CSV table of C-alpha atoms in Angstrom, one decimal:
chain,number,residue,atom,x,y,z
A,447,MET,CA,113.1,96.3,112.3
A,448,GLU,CA,110.6,94.3,114.2
A,449,MET,CA,110.0,97.3,116.2
A,450,ALA,CA,109.3,99.4,113.0
A,451,ILE,CA,106.8,96.7,111.7
A,452,ILE,CA,104.9,96.5,115.0
A,453,LEU,CA,104.4,100.6,115.2
A,454,ILE,CA,103.4,100.5,111.5
A,455,PHE,CA,100.4,98.0,112.4
A,456,VAL,CA,99.7,99.5,115.4
A,457,SER,CA,99.8,103.3,114.3
A,458,LEU,CA,97.7,102.3,111.6
A,459,ALA,CA,94.8,100.3,113.5
A,460,ILE,CA,94.8,103.6,115.7
A,461,PHE,CA,94.5,105.9,113.1
A,462,LEU,CA,91.4,104.0,111.7
A,463,LEU,CA,90.0,103.5,115.4
A,464,LEU,CA,90.1,107.2,115.4
A,465,SER,CA,88.1,107.3,111.9
A,466,VAL,CA,91.1,109.1,110.0
A,467,ASN,CA,90.5,109.1,106.6
A,468,ILE,CA,91.9,105.8,105.3
A,469,GLY,CA,94.2,107.0,102.8
A,470,VAL,CA,95.9,109.5,105.2
A,471,SER,CA,95.8,106.8,107.9
A,472,ILE,CA,98.0,104.6,105.6
A,473,GLY,CA,100.2,107.1,104.9
A,474,LEU,CA,100.9,108.7,108.4
A,475,SER,CA,101.5,105.0,109.5
A,476,VAL,CA,104.0,104.8,106.4
A,477,ILE,CA,105.8,107.7,107.8
A,478,ILE,CA,106.1,106.4,111.2
A,479,GLY,CA,107.5,103.3,109.9
A,480,ILE,CA,110.2,104.9,108.0
A,481,TRP,CA,111.1,106.7,111.3
A,482,ALA,CA,111.2,103.9,113.3
A,483,GLY,CA,113.3,101.9,111.3
A,484,GLY,CA,115.6,104.7,110.1
A,485,MET,CA,116.7,102.7,107.0
A,486,LEU,CA,115.0,104.8,104.4
A,487,PRO,CA,114.5,108.2,103.1
A,488,TYR,CA,111.1,110.1,103.5
A,489,GLU,CA,111.5,111.0,99.9
A,490,PHE,CA,110.5,107.1,99.8
A,491,ILE,CA,107.0,107.4,100.5
A,492,ILE,CA,106.4,110.6,97.7
A,493,GLN,CA,108.4,108.4,95.0
A,494,LYS,CA,106.5,105.1,95.9
A,495,MET,CA,103.1,107.4,95.6
A,496,VAL,CA,103.8,108.5,92.4
A,497,THR,CA,105.0,105.7,90.5
A,498,SER,CA,101.9,103.7,91.9
A,499,LEU,CA,99.6,105.6,89.6
A,500,ASP,CA,101.8,106.0,86.8
A,501,VAL,CA,100.2,102.1,85.5
A,502,PHE,CA,98.1,101.9,82.4
A,503,PRO,CA,95.4,99.8,83.6
A,504,LEU,CA,94.6,102.1,86.7
A,505,MET,CA,93.4,104.8,83.8
A,506,ALA,CA,90.3,102.7,83.6
A,507,VAL,CA,89.3,103.2,87.2
A,508,PRO,CA,87.9,107.0,86.7
A,509,PHE,CA,86.5,105.8,83.6
A,510,PHE,CA,84.2,103.1,84.9
A,511,ILE,CA,83.2,105.3,87.8
A,512,MET,CA,82.2,107.9,85.7
A,513,ALA,CA,79.9,105.7,83.4
A,514,GLY,CA,78.2,104.2,86.8
A,515,GLU,CA,78.1,107.6,87.8
A,516,ILE,CA,76.0,108.5,84.3
A,517,MET,CA,73.9,105.1,85.0
A,518,GLN,CA,72.8,106.0,88.4
A,519,LYS,CA,71.6,109.5,87.3
A,520,GLY,CA,70.0,108.3,84.4
A,521,SER,CA,67.0,105.9,84.1
A,522,MET,CA,69.0,102.6,83.2
A,523,ALA,CA,68.1,101.1,86.9
A,524,GLN,CA,64.2,101.4,86.5
A,525,ARG,CA,64.3,99.7,83.1
A,526,LEU,CA,66.6,96.4,84.9
A,527,LEU,CA,64.3,96.5,87.7
A,528,THR,CA,61.2,96.1,85.2
A,529,VAL,CA,63.3,93.2,83.3
A,530,SER,CA,63.8,91.5,86.8
A,531,LYS,CA,60.2,91.7,87.8
A,532,SER,CA,59.1,89.8,84.5
A,533,LEU,CA,61.6,87.1,85.0
A,534,VAL,CA,61.2,86.5,88.9
A,535,GLY,CA,58.3,88.2,90.6
A,536,HIS,CA,56.1,85.5,90.6
A,537,ILE,CA,58.4,83.5,92.8
A,538,THR,CA,57.9,83.4,96.5
A,539,GLY,CA,59.7,86.5,98.2
A,540,GLY,CA,59.4,88.1,94.6
A,541,MET,CA,60.3,91.4,95.7
A,542,ALA,CA,63.6,90.5,96.9
A,543,HIS,CA,64.5,88.3,94.0
A,544,ILE,CA,63.7,91.4,91.9
A,545,SER,CA,66.2,93.3,94.1
A,546,VAL,CA,69.1,90.7,93.6
A,547,LEU,CA,68.4,90.3,90.3
A,548,THR,CA,68.2,94.1,89.5
A,549,SER,CA,71.2,94.2,91.6
A,550,MET,CA,73.5,91.8,89.5
A,551,PHE,CA,72.2,93.2,86.2
A,552,TYR,CA,73.4,97.0,87.6
A,553,GLY,CA,76.6,95.8,88.9
A,554,ALA,CA,77.4,95.0,85.4
A,555,LEU,CA,77.2,98.9,84.7
A,556,SER,CA,78.1,100.3,87.6
A,557,GLY,CA,80.8,98.2,89.1
A,558,SER,CA,80.6,99.9,92.5
A,559,SER,CA,78.8,98.4,95.5
A,560,PRO,CA,77.6,101.3,97.5
A,561,ALA,CA,76.0,102.9,94.0
A,562,THR,CA,74.1,99.7,93.3
A,563,VAL,CA,72.8,99.6,96.9
A,564,ALA,CA,71.7,103.3,96.3
A,565,ALA,CA,70.4,102.8,92.7
A,566,VAL,CA,68.7,99.8,93.5
A,567,GLY,CA,67.7,99.9,97.1
A,568,GLY,CA,66.5,103.6,96.3
A,569,ILE,CA,63.5,102.3,94.2
A,570,MET,CA,63.3,98.8,95.5
A,571,VAL,CA,63.2,99.6,99.7
A,572,PRO,CA,60.2,101.7,99.4
A,573,SER,CA,58.2,99.4,97.1
A,574,MET,CA,58.7,96.3,99.1
A,575,GLU,CA,57.4,98.1,102.4
A,576,LYS,CA,54.4,99.1,100.3
A,577,GLU,CA,53.9,95.2,99.3
A,578,GLY,CA,54.2,94.1,103.3
A,579,TYR,CA,58.1,93.6,103.7
A,580,SER,CA,59.2,94.2,106.4
A,581,LYS,CA,61.5,97.4,107.0
A,582,SER,CA,64.6,95.1,108.1
A,583,PHE,CA,64.4,92.7,105.7
A,584,SER,CA,63.7,95.4,102.6
A,585,THR,CA,66.5,96.9,103.6
A,586,ALA,CA,68.7,93.7,104.3
A,587,VAL,CA,68.2,92.0,101.1
A,588,ASN,CA,69.2,95.3,99.1
A,589,THR,CA,72.4,96.0,101.4
A,590,ALA,CA,73.7,92.4,100.6
A,591,ALA,CA,73.0,92.7,97.0
A,592,GLY,CA,75.0,95.7,96.5
A,593,CYS,CA,77.8,93.6,97.0
A,594,LEU,CA,77.3,92.4,93.7
A,595,GLY,CA,78.5,95.3,92.2
A,596,VAL,CA,82.5,94.9,92.9
A,597,ILE,CA,82.1,91.1,91.9
A,598,ILE,CA,80.0,91.1,89.1
A,599,PRO,CA,82.9,92.9,86.3
A,600,PRO,CA,83.3,95.6,85.5
A,601,SER,CA,84.7,96.0,88.9
A,602,VAL,CA,86.9,98.8,90.4
A,603,PRO,CA,88.8,96.3,92.9
A,604,LEU,CA,89.6,93.7,90.3
A,605,ILE,CA,91.2,96.5,88.2
A,606,ILE,CA,92.8,97.2,91.5
A,607,TYR,CA,93.7,94.0,92.5
A,608,GLY,CA,94.9,93.0,88.7
A,609,THR,CA,97.5,96.2,89.0
A,610,THR,CA,98.5,95.1,92.4
A,611,ALA,CA,99.0,91.1,91.4
A,612,GLY,CA,100.5,91.6,88.1
A,613,VAL,CA,97.8,89.4,86.4
A,614,SER,CA,95.5,90.5,83.5
A,615,VAL,CA,92.5,92.7,84.3
A,616,GLY,CA,91.0,91.2,81.3
A,617,ASP,CA,91.1,87.9,82.4
A,618,LEU,CA,89.9,88.9,86.3
A,619,PHE,CA,86.9,90.5,84.4
A,620,ILE,CA,86.1,87.1,82.5
A,621,ALA,CA,86.3,85.1,85.8
A,622,GLY,CA,84.2,87.2,87.9
A,623,VAL,CA,81.0,86.7,85.8
A,624,ILE,CA,80.4,83.1,86.9
A,625,PRO,CA,81.1,83.4,91.0
A,626,GLY,CA,79.5,86.8,90.4
A,627,ILE,CA,76.0,84.7,89.3
A,628,PHE,CA,76.8,82.3,92.1
A,629,VAL,CA,76.7,84.5,94.8
A,630,GLY,CA,73.7,86.3,93.4
A,631,ILE,CA,72.3,82.9,93.1
A,632,SER,CA,72.8,82.2,96.8
A,633,LEU,CA,71.1,85.4,98.0
A,634,MET,CA,68.1,84.4,96.0
A,635,ILE,CA,68.2,81.2,98.1
A,636,CYS,CA,68.7,82.7,101.3
A,637,SER,CA,65.7,85.3,100.4
A,638,TYR,CA,63.6,82.3,99.4
A,639,ILE,CA,64.2,80.7,102.4
A,640,LEU,CA,63.4,83.8,104.5
A,641,SER,CA,60.8,84.6,102.7
A,642,LYS,CA,58.7,81.4,103.1
A,643,ARG,CA,59.3,81.8,107.0
A,644,TYR,CA,58.1,85.0,107.2
A,645,GLY,CA,55.2,84.3,104.7
A,646,TYR,CA,56.3,86.9,101.8
A,647,THR,CA,54.5,85.7,98.7
A,648,GLY,CA,55.2,86.8,95.0
A,649,THR,CA,54.1,89.7,93.2
A,650,GLY,CA,51.3,87.8,91.0
A,651,SER,CA,51.1,85.4,88.2
A,652,ARG,CA,54.0,84.4,86.2
A,653,ALA,CA,54.9,87.2,83.3
A,654,SER,CA,53.8,86.1,79.9
A,655,LEU,CA,56.5,85.7,77.2
A,656,LYS,CA,55.3,89.1,75.4
A,657,GLU,CA,55.6,90.9,78.9
A,658,ILE,CA,59.0,89.3,79.1
A,659,VAL,CA,60.2,89.9,75.4
A,660,LYS,CA,58.7,93.8,76.1
A,661,ALA,CA,60.8,94.5,79.3
A,662,PHE,CA,64.1,93.2,77.8
A,663,LYS,CA,63.1,95.4,74.5
A,664,ASP,CA,62.4,98.6,76.8
A,665,ALA,CA,66.3,97.7,78.8
A,666,ILE,CA,68.3,96.8,75.5
A,667,VAL,CA,70.0,99.9,76.0
A,668,ALA,CA,71.2,99.1,79.5
A,669,LEU,CA,71.5,95.6,79.0
A,670,MET,CA,74.3,96.1,75.9
A,671,VAL,CA,76.8,97.8,78.3
A,672,PRO,CA,78.1,94.7,80.0
A,673,ILE,CA,78.1,92.8,76.4
A,674,ILE,CA,79.9,96.0,74.6
A,675,VAL,CA,82.3,96.2,77.5
A,676,LEU,CA,83.3,92.1,78.0
A,677,GLY,CA,82.6,91.4,74.2
A,678,GLY,CA,85.2,94.1,73.5
A,679,ILE,CA,87.9,92.7,76.2
A,680,TYR,CA,87.2,89.1,75.8
A,681,GLY,CA,87.2,89.8,71.8
A,682,GLY,CA,90.4,91.4,72.0
A,683,ILE,CA,89.2,94.0,70.8
A,684,THR,CA,89.7,96.7,73.4
A,685,THR,CA,92.0,96.5,76.6
A,686,PRO,CA,89.6,96.9,80.0
A,687,THR,CA,91.1,101.0,79.9
A,688,GLU,CA,89.5,101.5,76.4
A,689,ALA,CA,86.5,99.4,77.4
A,690,GLY,CA,86.1,102.0,80.4
A,691,VAL,CA,85.9,105.1,77.7
A,692,VAL,CA,83.7,103.0,75.6
A,693,ALA,CA,81.6,102.2,78.7
A,694,VAL,CA,81.3,106.2,79.1
A,695,ILE,CA,80.7,107.3,75.6
A,696,TYR,CA,77.8,104.6,75.3
A,697,SER,CA,76.2,105.8,78.2
A,698,LEU,CA,76.2,109.7,77.9
A,699,LEU,CA,74.7,109.3,74.5
A,700,ALA,CA,72.4,106.6,75.5
A,701,GLU,CA,71.2,108.2,78.6
A,702,GLY,CA,71.8,111.9,76.9
A,703,LEU,CA,70.4,111.3,73.4
A,704,VAL,CA,68.3,107.9,73.6
A,705,LEU,CA,66.5,107.9,76.8
A,706,ARG,CA,67.1,111.8,77.6
A,707,THR,CA,67.5,111.6,81.4
A,708,LEU,CA,70.4,113.8,81.9
A,709,ASN,CA,70.5,117.6,81.5
A,710,LEU,CA,73.5,120.1,82.5
A,711,LYS,CA,73.0,119.8,86.4
A,712,LYS,CA,73.2,116.1,86.0
A,713,PHE,CA,76.2,116.5,83.9
A,714,GLY,CA,77.9,118.3,86.7
A,715,ASP,CA,77.2,115.9,89.6
A,716,ILE,CA,78.3,112.9,87.4
A,717,LEU,CA,81.8,115.4,86.9
A,718,LYS,CA,82.1,116.1,90.7
A,719,GLY,CA,81.3,112.4,91.8
A,720,THR,CA,83.6,111.2,89.5
A,721,ALA,CA,86.6,113.5,90.5
A,722,LEU,CA,85.8,112.8,94.4
A,723,THR,CA,85.3,109.2,94.1
A,724,THR,CA,88.8,108.8,91.7
A,725,ALA,CA,90.9,111.3,94.1
A,726,SER,CA,89.4,109.3,97.2
A,727,ILE,CA,90.5,106.0,95.4
A,728,PHE,CA,93.8,107.1,94.0
A,729,LEU,CA,94.9,108.3,97.9
A,730,VAL,CA,94.4,105.0,98.9
A,731,VAL,CA,95.9,103.3,95.9
A,732,ALA,CA,99.1,105.5,96.5
A,733,THR,CA,99.8,105.4,100.1
A,734,ALA,CA,98.8,101.5,100.0
A,735,THR,CA,101.4,100.7,97.5
A,736,ALA,CA,103.7,102.7,99.7
A,737,LEU,CA,103.1,100.6,102.9
A,738,GLY,CA,103.2,97.3,100.8
A,739,GLN,CA,106.7,98.6,99.3
A,740,ILE,CA,107.9,99.4,103.0
A,741,LEU,CA,106.6,95.9,104.2
A,742,LEU,CA,108.4,94.1,101.4
A,743,PHE,CA,111.7,95.9,102.2
A,744,TYR,CA,111.3,94.6,105.8
A,745,ASN,CA,110.9,91.4,104.5
A,746,VAL,CA,107.1,91.1,106.0
A,747,PRO,CA,106.1,88.7,103.2
A,748,ASP,CA,108.7,86.1,103.6
A,749,MET,CA,107.9,86.1,107.4
A,750,LEU,CA,104.2,85.6,107.0
A,751,VAL,CA,105.0,82.6,104.4
A,752,LYS,CA,107.5,80.9,107.2
A,753,PHE,CA,104.9,81.6,109.8
A,754,LEU,CA,101.9,80.1,108.0
A,755,VAL,CA,103.8,77.2,106.4
A,756,SER,CA,105.0,76.5,110.3
A,757,ILE,CA,101.6,75.9,111.2
A,758,SER,CA,100.5,73.6,108.4
A,759,ASP,CA,102.0,72.3,105.0
A,760,ASN,CA,98.2,71.4,103.9
A,761,LYS,CA,96.8,73.8,101.4
A,762,TYR,CA,93.3,72.7,103.0
A,763,VAL,CA,94.2,73.7,106.1
A,764,LEU,CA,95.7,76.9,105.4
A,765,LEU,CA,92.9,78.1,103.4
A,766,PRO,CA,90.4,78.3,106.0
A,767,ILE,CA,92.8,80.2,107.9
A,768,ILE,CA,93.4,82.9,105.3
A,769,LEU,CA,89.8,83.4,104.8
A,770,VAL,CA,89.4,84.0,108.2
A,771,PHE,CA,92.1,86.4,108.3
A,772,LEU,CA,90.9,88.4,105.2
A,773,LEU,CA,87.0,88.4,106.4
A,774,ILE,CA,88.2,89.7,109.7
A,775,MET,CA,90.4,92.6,108.0
A,776,GLY,CA,87.5,93.2,106.1
A,777,THR,CA,85.9,94.3,109.2
A,778,PHE,CA,88.4,97.0,110.1
A,779,MET,CA,89.6,98.2,106.7
A,780,ASP,CA,88.2,99.5,103.4
A,781,ALA,CA,88.3,97.0,100.7
A,782,LEU,CA,90.8,98.7,98.2
A,783,ALA,CA,93.0,99.3,101.2
A,784,ASN,CA,92.8,95.5,101.8
A,785,ILE,CA,93.4,94.1,98.3
A,786,LEU,CA,96.4,96.7,98.3
A,787,ILE,CA,98.1,96.1,101.7
A,788,LEU,CA,97.5,92.3,102.0
A,789,THR,CA,97.7,91.1,98.2
A,790,PRO,CA,101.7,91.6,98.1
A,791,LEU,CA,101.7,89.6,101.7
A,792,LEU,CA,99.3,86.5,100.7
A,793,LEU,CA,99.9,86.1,97.1
A,794,PRO,CA,103.2,84.1,97.9
A,795,VAL,CA,101.3,82.3,100.5
A,796,VAL,CA,98.9,80.8,97.9
A,797,LYS,CA,101.5,80.5,95.1
A,798,HIS,CA,103.4,78.3,97.1
A,799,PHE,CA,100.2,75.8,97.6
A,800,GLY,CA,99.5,76.3,93.9
A,801,MET,CA,96.6,78.7,93.9
A,802,ASP,CA,96.1,80.4,90.7
A,803,PRO,CA,96.4,84.1,91.5
A,804,ILE,CA,93.3,84.7,89.2
A,805,HIS,CA,91.2,82.3,91.4
A,806,PHE,CA,92.9,84.1,94.4
A,807,GLY,CA,91.7,87.5,93.1
A,808,ILE,CA,87.9,86.4,92.6
A,809,VAL,CA,88.5,85.2,96.3
A,810,MET,CA,89.7,88.0,97.9
A,811,ILE,CA,87.1,90.2,96.1
A,812,ILE,CA,84.1,88.3,97.3
A,813,CYS,CA,86.0,88.6,100.7
A,814,ALA,CA,86.7,92.3,100.5
A,815,SER,CA,82.7,92.9,99.3
A,816,MET,CA,81.5,91.0,102.6
A,817,GLY,CA,83.3,94.0,104.3
A,818,PHE,CA,80.8,96.1,102.8
A,819,LEU,CA,78.0,94.6,105.3
A,820,THR,CA,80.3,94.8,108.6
A,821,PRO,CA,80.6,97.7,110.8
A,822,PRO,CA,82.7,99.6,111.7
A,823,VAL,CA,83.6,100.4,108.4
A,824,GLY,CA,80.7,98.6,106.3
A,825,VAL,CA,80.1,101.6,103.6
A,826,ASN,CA,76.7,99.5,102.2
A,827,LEU,CA,75.4,99.4,105.9
A,828,PHE,CA,75.6,103.1,106.0
A,829,VAL,CA,73.8,103.9,102.5
A,830,GLY,CA,71.2,101.0,103.6
A,831,CYS,CA,70.5,102.9,106.7
A,832,SER,CA,69.9,106.2,105.0
A,833,ILE,CA,68.1,104.7,102.3
A,834,GLY,CA,65.7,102.5,104.8
A,835,ASN,CA,65.6,105.0,107.5
A,836,ILE,CA,66.9,102.0,110.1
A,837,SER,CA,69.3,101.9,113.1
A,838,ILE,CA,72.8,100.4,112.0
A,839,GLU,CA,72.3,97.8,114.7
A,840,LYS,CA,69.3,96.5,113.3
A,841,LEU,CA,70.6,96.3,109.8
A,842,SER,CA,73.6,94.7,110.8
A,843,ILE,CA,71.7,91.8,112.2
A,844,ALA,CA,69.4,91.2,109.7
A,845,VAL,CA,72.1,91.1,107.2
A,846,LEU,CA,73.6,88.2,108.8
A,847,PRO,CA,71.7,85.5,107.2
A,848,PHE,CA,72.9,86.8,104.0
A,849,LEU,CA,76.1,86.8,105.3
A,850,LEU,CA,76.2,83.2,105.9
A,851,ALA,CA,74.6,82.7,102.5
A,852,MET,CA,77.7,84.5,100.9
A,853,THR,CA,80.2,82.4,103.1
A,854,ILE,CA,78.8,79.4,101.5
A,855,ALA,CA,79.2,80.4,98.0
A,856,LEU,CA,82.5,81.6,99.1
A,857,LEU,CA,83.7,78.3,100.4
A,858,PHE,CA,82.3,76.5,97.1
A,859,ILE,CA,84.4,79.1,95.2
A,860,VAL,CA,87.8,78.5,96.9
A,861,PHE,CA,87.5,74.7,96.8
A,862,ILE,CA,86.2,74.6,93.4
A,863,PRO,CA,88.5,76.6,91.3
A,864,GLN,CA,86.5,76.0,88.0
A,865,ILE,CA,83.8,77.8,88.9
A,866,SER,CA,86.3,81.1,88.7
A,867,LEU,CA,89.0,79.5,86.0
A,868,TRP,CA,86.5,77.6,83.7
A,869,LEU,CA,85.7,80.8,81.6
A,870,PRO,CA,89.2,82.5,81.4
A,871,GLY,CA,90.4,78.8,80.4
A,872,LEU,CA,88.2,78.7,77.2
């Protein structure tokens, strides 16, 4: 049995190093684990892959992906940018603050980190360079701010964690609001310090109340999306899945009839993008669930709990160890795979020390989001490189101050649970 467990993780590492698709890598490692153990039939993997997708909350995933695709192809990002400029443009490093604040707004629309980088960064990086910001700083701040797309709800990783951990997706959405804003503020503080150092000024005088009201009025169609989604869930009117459907219908009507930014070609691209993204996510969900089941069969979660408890029985010693482990895994593995594989392993450990599963979910999603900024699988880095026309080596160095800011914010969120649990407890 021990040899089977070792072969599973060794083979998975080898496949990932060979750049094999993450879903395929996990599936192959499960097959190797079944072969090495000799205790389970090969039909096991097919059965678990099928049943893993027969979960009602997962239906929300394609709907939120489609809503994000619609808004990415439309004009909502530009309107949110105008709102952000009116609020924070005058502060030192104003353009950087505009990027972060717009990413916070857009993250509440798209639920995707790479999509947030593409939509906001595609507009902001060229604009910041024209204003005298360096290419590396401009790209780094937008690449880092894109992580807010999966922390601020609605978020696909939060849905995946909720289904894996067996906790309310609605409560996770509500719990992610304050931590998302907290991480965003941390990135703005980091931007301010760096802008002071490099001599980046604001965009001009403070916007008048009239200008702010006009910006909000023009962007009201976009700003209503998170209000409708979260309000419907928290008010008990809709489930997260139903909220996803509402988001799709609303965004289609808003972009297609009110703002008139969609056409048949864009709609075809939306359907194609939704199908491809959903398929890739569900392949990871299916194979990672099978992997989780085989690890459970081999009693790996209990082994891990016993090992960690043997190190220390003090949660203030073990929690930093778990955080470091999550951050290291995030550099090698896709965010969804991390959540699906590690949640069944680590959740019993943190429950043993009295950590709330919702609180742990928010911590895990933030750790996973930081993986978007670290090579070799940092998706945001690759999107940022293509937008900013900068090498991944330079961008990896430029995002380090923002990673530090996110790490400090993460520590606050870990050791002050009420940052995550205050809103769900109301």
